[in-house]
Structure formats: C-alpha cells, structure tokens
Coordinates of C-alpha atoms and ligand atoms in Angstrom, one line a residue:
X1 CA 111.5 95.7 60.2
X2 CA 111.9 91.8 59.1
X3 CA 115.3 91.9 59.1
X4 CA 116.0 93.8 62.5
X5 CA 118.0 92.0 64.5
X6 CA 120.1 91.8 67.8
X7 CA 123.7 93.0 67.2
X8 CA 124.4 93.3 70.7
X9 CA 123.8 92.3 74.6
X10 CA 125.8 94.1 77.2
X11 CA 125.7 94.1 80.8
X12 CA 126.1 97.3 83.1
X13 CA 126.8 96.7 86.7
X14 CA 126.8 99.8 89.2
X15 CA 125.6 101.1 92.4
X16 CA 125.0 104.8 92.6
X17 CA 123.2 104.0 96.1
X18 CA 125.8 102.6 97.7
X19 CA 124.3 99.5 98.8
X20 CA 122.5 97.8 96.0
X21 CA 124.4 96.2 92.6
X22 CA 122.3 96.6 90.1
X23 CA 122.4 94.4 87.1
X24 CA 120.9 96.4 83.7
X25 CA 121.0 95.0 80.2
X26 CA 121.6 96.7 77.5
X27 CA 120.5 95.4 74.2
X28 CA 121.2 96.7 71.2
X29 CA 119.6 96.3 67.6
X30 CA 120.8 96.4 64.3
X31 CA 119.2 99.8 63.6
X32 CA 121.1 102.0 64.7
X33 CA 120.2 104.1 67.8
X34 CA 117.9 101.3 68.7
X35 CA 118.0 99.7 71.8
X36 CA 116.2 98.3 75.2
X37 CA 117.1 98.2 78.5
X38 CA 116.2 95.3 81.0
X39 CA 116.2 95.1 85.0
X40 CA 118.2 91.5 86.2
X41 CA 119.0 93.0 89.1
X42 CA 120.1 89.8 92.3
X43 CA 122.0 92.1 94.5
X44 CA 123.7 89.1 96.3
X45 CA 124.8 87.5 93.7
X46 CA 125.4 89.9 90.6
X47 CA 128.5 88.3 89.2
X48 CA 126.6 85.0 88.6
X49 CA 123.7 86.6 86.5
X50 CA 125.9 88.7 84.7
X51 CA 127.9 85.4 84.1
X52 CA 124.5 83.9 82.6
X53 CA 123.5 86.5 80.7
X54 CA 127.2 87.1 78.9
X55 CA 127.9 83.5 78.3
X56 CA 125.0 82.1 77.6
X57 CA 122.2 84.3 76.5
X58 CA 124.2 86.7 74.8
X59 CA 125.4 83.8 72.1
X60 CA 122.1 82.9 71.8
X61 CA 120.6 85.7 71.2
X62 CA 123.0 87.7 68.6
X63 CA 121.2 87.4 65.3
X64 CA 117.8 86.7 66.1
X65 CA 114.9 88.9 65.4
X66 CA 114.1 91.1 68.7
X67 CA 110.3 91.7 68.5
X68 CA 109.7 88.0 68.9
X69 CA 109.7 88.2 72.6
X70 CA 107.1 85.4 73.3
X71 CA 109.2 83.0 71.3
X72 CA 112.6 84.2 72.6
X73 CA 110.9 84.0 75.8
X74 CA 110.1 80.7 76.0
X75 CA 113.4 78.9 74.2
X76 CA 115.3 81.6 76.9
X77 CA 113.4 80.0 79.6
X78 CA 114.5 76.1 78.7
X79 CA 117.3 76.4 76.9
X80 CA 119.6 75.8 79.9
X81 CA 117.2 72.4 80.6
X82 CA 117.2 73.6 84.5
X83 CA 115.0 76.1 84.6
X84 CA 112.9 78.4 87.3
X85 CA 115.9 79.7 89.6
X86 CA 116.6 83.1 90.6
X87 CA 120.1 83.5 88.4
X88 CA 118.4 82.4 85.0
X89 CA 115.1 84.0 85.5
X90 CA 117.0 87.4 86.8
X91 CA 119.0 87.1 83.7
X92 CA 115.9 86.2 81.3
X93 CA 114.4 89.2 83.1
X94 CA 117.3 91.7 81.3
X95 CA 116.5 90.7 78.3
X96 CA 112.9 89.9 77.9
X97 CA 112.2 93.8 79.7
X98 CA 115.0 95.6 77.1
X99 CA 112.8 93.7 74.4
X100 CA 109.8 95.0 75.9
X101 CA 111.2 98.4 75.5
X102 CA 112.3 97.9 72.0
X103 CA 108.8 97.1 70.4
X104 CA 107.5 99.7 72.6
X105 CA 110.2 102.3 70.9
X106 CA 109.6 100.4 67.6
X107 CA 105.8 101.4 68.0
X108 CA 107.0 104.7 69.2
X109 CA 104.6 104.5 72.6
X110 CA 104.8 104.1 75.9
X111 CA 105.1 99.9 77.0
X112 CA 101.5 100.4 78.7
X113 CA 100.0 100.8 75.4
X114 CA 100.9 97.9 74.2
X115 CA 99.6 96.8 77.6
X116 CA 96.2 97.7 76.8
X117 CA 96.7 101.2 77.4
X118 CA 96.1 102.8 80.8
X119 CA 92.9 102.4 83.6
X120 CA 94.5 104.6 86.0
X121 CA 96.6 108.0 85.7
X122 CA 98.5 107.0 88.4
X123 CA 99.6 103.9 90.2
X124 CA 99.2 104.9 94.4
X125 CA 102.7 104.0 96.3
X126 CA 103.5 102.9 99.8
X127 CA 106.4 104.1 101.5
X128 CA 108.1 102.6 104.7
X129 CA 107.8 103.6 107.9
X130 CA 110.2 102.6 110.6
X131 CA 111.8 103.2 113.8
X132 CA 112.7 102.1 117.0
X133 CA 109.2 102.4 118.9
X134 CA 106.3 102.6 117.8
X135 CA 106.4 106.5 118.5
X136 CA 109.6 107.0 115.9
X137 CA 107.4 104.6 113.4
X138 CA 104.1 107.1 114.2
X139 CA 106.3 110.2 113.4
X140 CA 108.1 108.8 110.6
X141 CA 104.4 107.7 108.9
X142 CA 103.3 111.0 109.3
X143 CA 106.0 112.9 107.4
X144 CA 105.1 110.3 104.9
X145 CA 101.4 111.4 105.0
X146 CA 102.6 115.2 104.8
X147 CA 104.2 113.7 101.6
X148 CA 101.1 112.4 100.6
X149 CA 101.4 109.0 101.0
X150 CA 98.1 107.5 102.3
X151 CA 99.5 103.7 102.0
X152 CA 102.8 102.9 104.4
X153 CA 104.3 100.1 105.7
X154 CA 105.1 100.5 109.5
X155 CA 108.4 98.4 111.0
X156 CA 109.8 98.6 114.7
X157 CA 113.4 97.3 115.6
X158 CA 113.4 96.2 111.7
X159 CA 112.4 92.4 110.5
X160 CA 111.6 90.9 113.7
X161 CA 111.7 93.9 115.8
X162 CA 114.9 94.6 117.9
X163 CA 114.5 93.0 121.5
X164 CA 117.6 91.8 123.7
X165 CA 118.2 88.4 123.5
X166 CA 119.5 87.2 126.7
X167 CA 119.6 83.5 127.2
X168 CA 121.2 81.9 124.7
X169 CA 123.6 79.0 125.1
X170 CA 127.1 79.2 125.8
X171 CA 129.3 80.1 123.1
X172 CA 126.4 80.7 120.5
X173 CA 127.4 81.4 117.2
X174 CA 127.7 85.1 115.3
X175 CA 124.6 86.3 114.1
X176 CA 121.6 88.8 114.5
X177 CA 119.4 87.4 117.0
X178 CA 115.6 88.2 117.4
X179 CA 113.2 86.6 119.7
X180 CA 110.2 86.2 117.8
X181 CA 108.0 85.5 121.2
X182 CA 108.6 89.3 122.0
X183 CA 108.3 90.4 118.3
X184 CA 105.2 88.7 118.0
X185 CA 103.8 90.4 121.4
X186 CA 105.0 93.6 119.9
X187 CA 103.2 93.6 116.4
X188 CA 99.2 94.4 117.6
X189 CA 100.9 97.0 120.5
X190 CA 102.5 98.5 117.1
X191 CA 99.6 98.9 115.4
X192 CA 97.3 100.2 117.9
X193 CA 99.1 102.8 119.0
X194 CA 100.0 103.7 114.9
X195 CA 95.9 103.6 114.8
X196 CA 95.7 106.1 117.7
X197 CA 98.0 108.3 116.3
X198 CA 97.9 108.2 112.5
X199 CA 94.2 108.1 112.5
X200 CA 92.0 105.5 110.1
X201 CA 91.7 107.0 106.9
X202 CA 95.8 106.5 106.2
X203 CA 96.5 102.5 105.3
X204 CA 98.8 100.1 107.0
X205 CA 101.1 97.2 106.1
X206 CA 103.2 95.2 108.2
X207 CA 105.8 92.7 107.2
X208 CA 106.4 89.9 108.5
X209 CA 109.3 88.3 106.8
X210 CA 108.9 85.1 107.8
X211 CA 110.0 85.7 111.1
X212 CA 107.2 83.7 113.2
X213 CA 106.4 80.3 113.4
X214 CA 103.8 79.2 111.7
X215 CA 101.0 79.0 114.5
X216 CA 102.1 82.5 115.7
X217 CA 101.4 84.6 112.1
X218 CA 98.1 83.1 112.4
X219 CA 97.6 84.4 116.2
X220 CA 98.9 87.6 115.1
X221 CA 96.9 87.9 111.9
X222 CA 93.6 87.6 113.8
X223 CA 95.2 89.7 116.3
X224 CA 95.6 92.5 114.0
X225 CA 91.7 92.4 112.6
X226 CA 90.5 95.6 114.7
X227 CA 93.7 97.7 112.9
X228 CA 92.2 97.0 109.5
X229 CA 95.6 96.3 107.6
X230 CA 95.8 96.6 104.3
X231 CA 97.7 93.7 104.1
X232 CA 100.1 91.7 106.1
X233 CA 103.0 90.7 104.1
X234 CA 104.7 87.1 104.2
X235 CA 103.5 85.8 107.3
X236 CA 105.0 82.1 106.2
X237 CA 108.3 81.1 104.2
X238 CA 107.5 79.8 100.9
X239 CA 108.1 76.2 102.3
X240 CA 105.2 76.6 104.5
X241 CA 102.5 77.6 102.3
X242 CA 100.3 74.5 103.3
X243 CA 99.6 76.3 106.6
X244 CA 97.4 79.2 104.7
X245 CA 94.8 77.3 104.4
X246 CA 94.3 77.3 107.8
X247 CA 95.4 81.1 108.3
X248 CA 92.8 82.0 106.2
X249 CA 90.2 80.0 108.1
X250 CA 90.9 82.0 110.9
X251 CA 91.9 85.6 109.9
X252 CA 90.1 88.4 107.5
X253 CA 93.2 90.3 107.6
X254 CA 94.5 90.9 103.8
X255 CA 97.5 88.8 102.9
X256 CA 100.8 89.6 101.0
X257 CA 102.7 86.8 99.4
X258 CA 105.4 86.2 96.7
X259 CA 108.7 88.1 97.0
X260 CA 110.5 84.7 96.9
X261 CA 108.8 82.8 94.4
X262 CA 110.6 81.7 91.5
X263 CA 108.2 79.1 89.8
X264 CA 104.2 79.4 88.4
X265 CA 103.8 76.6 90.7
X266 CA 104.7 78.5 93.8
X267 CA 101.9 81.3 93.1
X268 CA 99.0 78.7 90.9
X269 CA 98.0 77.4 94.0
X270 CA 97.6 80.1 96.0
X271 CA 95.8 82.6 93.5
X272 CA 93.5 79.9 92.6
X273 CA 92.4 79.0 95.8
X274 CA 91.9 82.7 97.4
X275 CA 94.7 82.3 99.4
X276 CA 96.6 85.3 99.2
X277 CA 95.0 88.8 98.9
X278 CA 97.9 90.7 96.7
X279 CA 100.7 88.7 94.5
X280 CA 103.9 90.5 95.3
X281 CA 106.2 88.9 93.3
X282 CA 109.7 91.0 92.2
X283 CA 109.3 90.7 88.8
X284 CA 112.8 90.4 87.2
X285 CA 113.0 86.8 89.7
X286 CA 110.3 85.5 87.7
X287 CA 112.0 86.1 84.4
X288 CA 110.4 89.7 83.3
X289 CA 107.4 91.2 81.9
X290 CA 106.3 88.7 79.5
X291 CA 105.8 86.8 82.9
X292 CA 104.4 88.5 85.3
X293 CA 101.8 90.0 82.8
X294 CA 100.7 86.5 82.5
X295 CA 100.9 86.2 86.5
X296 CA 98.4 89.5 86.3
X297 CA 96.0 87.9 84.6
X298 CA 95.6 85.2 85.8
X299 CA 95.3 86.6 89.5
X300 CA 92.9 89.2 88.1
X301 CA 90.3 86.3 87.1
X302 CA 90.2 85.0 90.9
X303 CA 90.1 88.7 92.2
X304 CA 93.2 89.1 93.5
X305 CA 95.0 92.6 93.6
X306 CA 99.1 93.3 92.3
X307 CA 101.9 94.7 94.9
X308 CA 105.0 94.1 92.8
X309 CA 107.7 93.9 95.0
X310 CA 110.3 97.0 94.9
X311 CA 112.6 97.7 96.9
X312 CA 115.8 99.4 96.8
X313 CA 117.3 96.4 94.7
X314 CA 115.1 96.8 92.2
X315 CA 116.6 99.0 89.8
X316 CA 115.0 101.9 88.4
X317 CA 114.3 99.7 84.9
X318 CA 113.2 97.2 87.1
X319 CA 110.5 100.2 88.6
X320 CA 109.6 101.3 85.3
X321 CA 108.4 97.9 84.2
X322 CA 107.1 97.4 87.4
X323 CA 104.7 101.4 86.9
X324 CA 103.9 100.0 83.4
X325 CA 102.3 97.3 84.0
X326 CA 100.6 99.1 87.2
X327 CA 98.7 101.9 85.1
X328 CA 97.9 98.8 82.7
X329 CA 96.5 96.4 84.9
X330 CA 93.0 96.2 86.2
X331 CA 93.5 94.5 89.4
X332 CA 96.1 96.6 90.3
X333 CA 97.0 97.0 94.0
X334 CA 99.6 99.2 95.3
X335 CA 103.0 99.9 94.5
X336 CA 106.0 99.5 96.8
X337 CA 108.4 102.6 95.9
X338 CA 109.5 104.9 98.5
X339 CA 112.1 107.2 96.0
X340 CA 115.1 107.1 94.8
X341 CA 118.3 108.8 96.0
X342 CA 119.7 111.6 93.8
X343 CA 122.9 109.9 92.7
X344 CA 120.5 107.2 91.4
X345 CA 118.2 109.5 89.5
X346 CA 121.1 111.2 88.2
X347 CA 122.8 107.8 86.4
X348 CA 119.2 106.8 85.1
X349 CA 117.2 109.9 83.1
X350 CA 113.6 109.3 82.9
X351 CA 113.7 107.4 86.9
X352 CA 110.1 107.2 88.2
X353 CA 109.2 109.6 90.9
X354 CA 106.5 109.6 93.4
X355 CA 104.8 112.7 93.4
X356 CA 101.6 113.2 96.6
X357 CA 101.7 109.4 96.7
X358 CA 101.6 108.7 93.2
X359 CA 103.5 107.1 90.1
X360 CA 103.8 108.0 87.0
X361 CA 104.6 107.1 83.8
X362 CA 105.7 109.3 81.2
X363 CA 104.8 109.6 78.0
X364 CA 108.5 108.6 76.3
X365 CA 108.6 105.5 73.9
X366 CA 109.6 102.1 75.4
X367 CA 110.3 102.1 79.3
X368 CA 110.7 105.5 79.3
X369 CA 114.0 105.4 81.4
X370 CA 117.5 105.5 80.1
X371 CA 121.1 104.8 81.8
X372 CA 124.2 107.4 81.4
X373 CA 126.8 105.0 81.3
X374 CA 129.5 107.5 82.0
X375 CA 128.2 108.4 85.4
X376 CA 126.8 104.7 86.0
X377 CA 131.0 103.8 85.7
X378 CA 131.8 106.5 88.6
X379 CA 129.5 104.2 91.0
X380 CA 131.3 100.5 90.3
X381 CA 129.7 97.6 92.2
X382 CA 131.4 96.4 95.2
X383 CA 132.5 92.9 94.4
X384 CA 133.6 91.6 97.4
X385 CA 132.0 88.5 98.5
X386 CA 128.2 89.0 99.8
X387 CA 128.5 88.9 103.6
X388 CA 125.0 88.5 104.9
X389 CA 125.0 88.2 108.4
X390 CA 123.4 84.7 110.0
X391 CA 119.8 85.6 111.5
X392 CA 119.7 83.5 114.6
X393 CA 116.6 82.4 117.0
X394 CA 117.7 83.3 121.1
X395 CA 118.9 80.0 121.1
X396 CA 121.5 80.2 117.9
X397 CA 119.5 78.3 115.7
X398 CA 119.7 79.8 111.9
X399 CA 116.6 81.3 110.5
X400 CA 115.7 82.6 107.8
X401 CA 116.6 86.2 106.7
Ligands
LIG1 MG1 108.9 91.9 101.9

C-alpha cells in the first residue's frame, strides 16, 4: 500500500433538507474503488469552503500518500500561513475525515477501532424540545420520552424566547428583536414547570445562545440549580469567556461551551481550569477528527465530558465521525442528534439513526456512511446570498445571533 496515493478530491454540494448546504468531500485513491468521504459542511458560507478546498487543497494534495493523515494534517493546517478560521478548518475537516475513512476501509474496520475500539454499545442522544410555552415545550419533551429519549433540550419562543418588544426608538432598524430582561425572567419559570410535568428522572438542557448579558447567565445559572440541568449551554459569547470564572464561583449548574471555537486556545483554557462541564465543539470547524480526538483527550484528563455539536448543518458524514468518536471515547457525554429527514437518509446510505435514545454505529469499514450522488444532484444547494436576519436588543442595537 506504499504507493497508494490521492488521484482525486471532489466536492459535493446539496441539500436534501431544504435548508442546510452541505459541503461533503469526496476523495478518491489510486486503487480503484477506494475512497473517503469528509463532512466541511459551513452552511452560510458554502461557496467559500468549497472554493478552499478545490483550489487550494486539492493541488496540494493530488499525489501524496493518503494514510499519512497526521502529516497531511499538520502541513494542511499551515500551509495557507493564516490558519485557525472557520473556512480552512471546515475545509481541512473534508479531507482529514475522508482520510479517516480510508485507513479505516484500508484496515477493513469500523473508524472506532482504530479509535481504540468501543466502551459503550451506544452513544445516548438528546433531542430538542420546543414550543411556544412552556406547555407546548412539556408536550413536545414527552413525545420525545415516548421515543425514548431520556436527555432533551427544552426551548420556548426559540433563542431568546419570543416576547413583544415594544419600546424601541423611532425608526429602528429591521431585525428580530428579543428582550433578554423577559427571556431571562422566563428561563427558571420554563424549567419548573418542565420539572413538574416531565418528572426528574428525564434530563434537561437549555441554551442560551449568548443571548444574556453577562451578569444575567450567572443570575440565571444559579437560578436554575433546584431543576438539576444537565447542562446549560453557552451562557457567554466566546469573547466573554473571562466572566466564567466568576460564573463558576457562583453556580453548580453543569456548563456547555464551544460551538464557536475555532482555535486550541479558545478551549485550553477552559478545560484546564474546570471551567466548562462538556466541550461542544462542531467538529468539522475545528478542522476534523485528527483534531478533536486530540481535544478528547485532553479534556478527558481534567474530567470533562464530550457533546459534539450537531445539528441540522452537520452533515450526516459530519454525524458519523461525530458517533465514532462517541462509542470510542471514555469521557463521552451526550450526543446532540434529533434524526434525520427521509430525503436526507435517502441521498446518504449508511445515515446514523437514533433508535430508544440511542446511536449507533455499524459495523461497515470506514465511516460507515456513503453519498448517492445521483440523488444528492436532484437536491442542488441554494446559492443565493446567505440572508441572516439582524438580531436586535428592544432598542435596535445588533447582537449576536
Ligand atoms: Mg448551541
């Protein structure tokens, strides 16, 4: 297998959801039949990664032997100088998880074997729950829990919650506005009446999303000790991280951090200090497996838990990486993953499923998943421009999203 080497890199755009571009590379070997397949999935901004990966990577890479994924890893990683932003590490993240997948096939296992092989069966999934009111979130967690879901997140008005802002200035600008006063007020009502209906053995998450000021996550974190979370998710922006510290010193409830991060220097920090309670970073923005294994391991040693971030733009490759490295890892967490529409199971074979709360892998070489690109092509991504709308505070200042 010296003389293996990479013949090909392609890139498949599509959207069989109907709302989320995804961004899969396809890399194929000089053997024939060979090949990987890698999530580099930025749903805002496909065009740009798939920009990186087709003139820049793809040049690089032809030729070179793909089972030396630490080595490609690292020149991939520096080779643009600039290095550590969401385009090139989503587009590192195509390639470094399709190589991945081909030493896995090459071995002819499943990746978590070459992960150490698995410590769980299973890897346990949250689902979201959200509504209106907290009595639409309360009925929507319970058909969850008749799914067999025992972890959910729970969401009222969506990020923010959903109250009428009515005193903003004259002629404020277009946006979505929130008033993060009421949403704050709202977040402990939310939870004790999901406590009173839902019972204590089923676990709870909340998101915060960055939508509070600083000094208010911390009032509602220690608000939200007698509901037992199991973890409030990013209660600061990733430019606030210094407050923490003092969040910690005041609240036992579990924290969530990480979705943003980009750079080891964003998460060191705050794994090394027990700041955060779960790393949750989306794996394909941090440039792939080779990656966040590291990131695993080194939050394993301080005791803190994984919650890989996945969403609905996270492909189904980037879902199968994310379940490999779940059964593999010892500090595993939970696993965001609420299904997958059928159009999107139809365009990838193999597509994890959650079955009575539950991932798992199966027992295919590699990833395990594949792509049809015939019925990938019948779902084309929309290319328009990405037309977020501004998220504005009651008094039209922008805020984060
Ligand atoms: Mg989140």
């Amino acid at each position: 297998m010296t003389d293996l080497t990479i013949r090909n890199v392609r890139i498949i755009l599509t959207m069989p959801d109907g709302a989320n571009r995804l961004v899969i590379v396809k890399l194929e070997t000089s053997e024939p039949g060979l090949y990987g397949l890698g999530c580099a999935t930025f749903t805002q901004r496909h065009l740009v990664v798939r920009t990186a990966i087709e003139a820049y990577l793809k040049p690089f890479l032809i030729g070179k032997d793909p089972t030396r994924i630490e080595d490609l890893w690292q020149t991939m990683a520096v080779n643009a100088y600039w290095r550590n932003g969401p385009v090139l590490n989503n587009a590192i993240s195509g390639v470094d998880m399709a190589l991945w997948d081909i030493k896995a096939k090459l071995a002819g296992m499943p990746l978590y074997q070459l992960f150490g092989g698995k410590c769980r069966e299973g890897a346990a999934a949250y689902g979201h729950a959200d509504g209106h009111d907290e009595v639409e979130v309360a009925d929507n967690a319970q058909a969850l829990i008749a799914k067999g879901y025992r972890y959910i997140r729970c969401q009222a008005g969506g990020y923010g919650g959903k109250a009428p802002v009515r005193h903003s200035p004259e002629k404020s600008q277009p946006g979505i506005y929130y008033d993060s006063a009421t949403y704050a007020r709202s977040i402990p009502r939310l939870f004790a009446y999901l406590r009173e209906h839902c019972g204590d053995e089923v676990e709870l998450m909340h998101d915060i999303h960055e939508r509070l000021a600083p000094g208010d996550a911390i009032r509602v974190a220690k608000q939200l000790e007698p509901y037992r979370l199991f973890f409030l998710e990013d209660p600061l922006p990733p430019e606030q991280l210094e407050w923490l510290h003092m969040l910690r010193q005041q609240s036992a409830t579990p924290i969530a951090m990480g979705e943003l991060f980009n750079n080891p220097q964003e998460w060191v920090s705050l794994i090394s200090r027990r700041l955060i309670d779960f790393i949750r970073v989306h794996i394909s923005q941090i440039g792939g497996l080779t990656a966040a294994r590291k990131l695993a391991i080194l939050a394993e040693t301080f005791g803190v838990r994984t919650a890989w971030h996945g969403p609905g733009d996270t492909s189904p490759v980037g879902h199968a990486a994310n379940l490999h490295l779940d059964v593999s890892s010892h500090n595993f967490g939970i696993q965001e993953c609420g299904g997958f529409p059928e159009a999107v199971r139809e365009v990838f074979p193999g597509c994890p499923e959650v079955r009575g709360g539950y991932l798992y892998p199966n027992e295919r070489p590699g990833l395990g998943i594949d792509i049809d690109e015939r019925l990938a092509a019948k779902y084309p991504c929309d290319d328009k421009p990405y037309a977020g709308i501004p998220i504005r505070l009651p008094d039209g200042t922008a805020t984060y999203p």
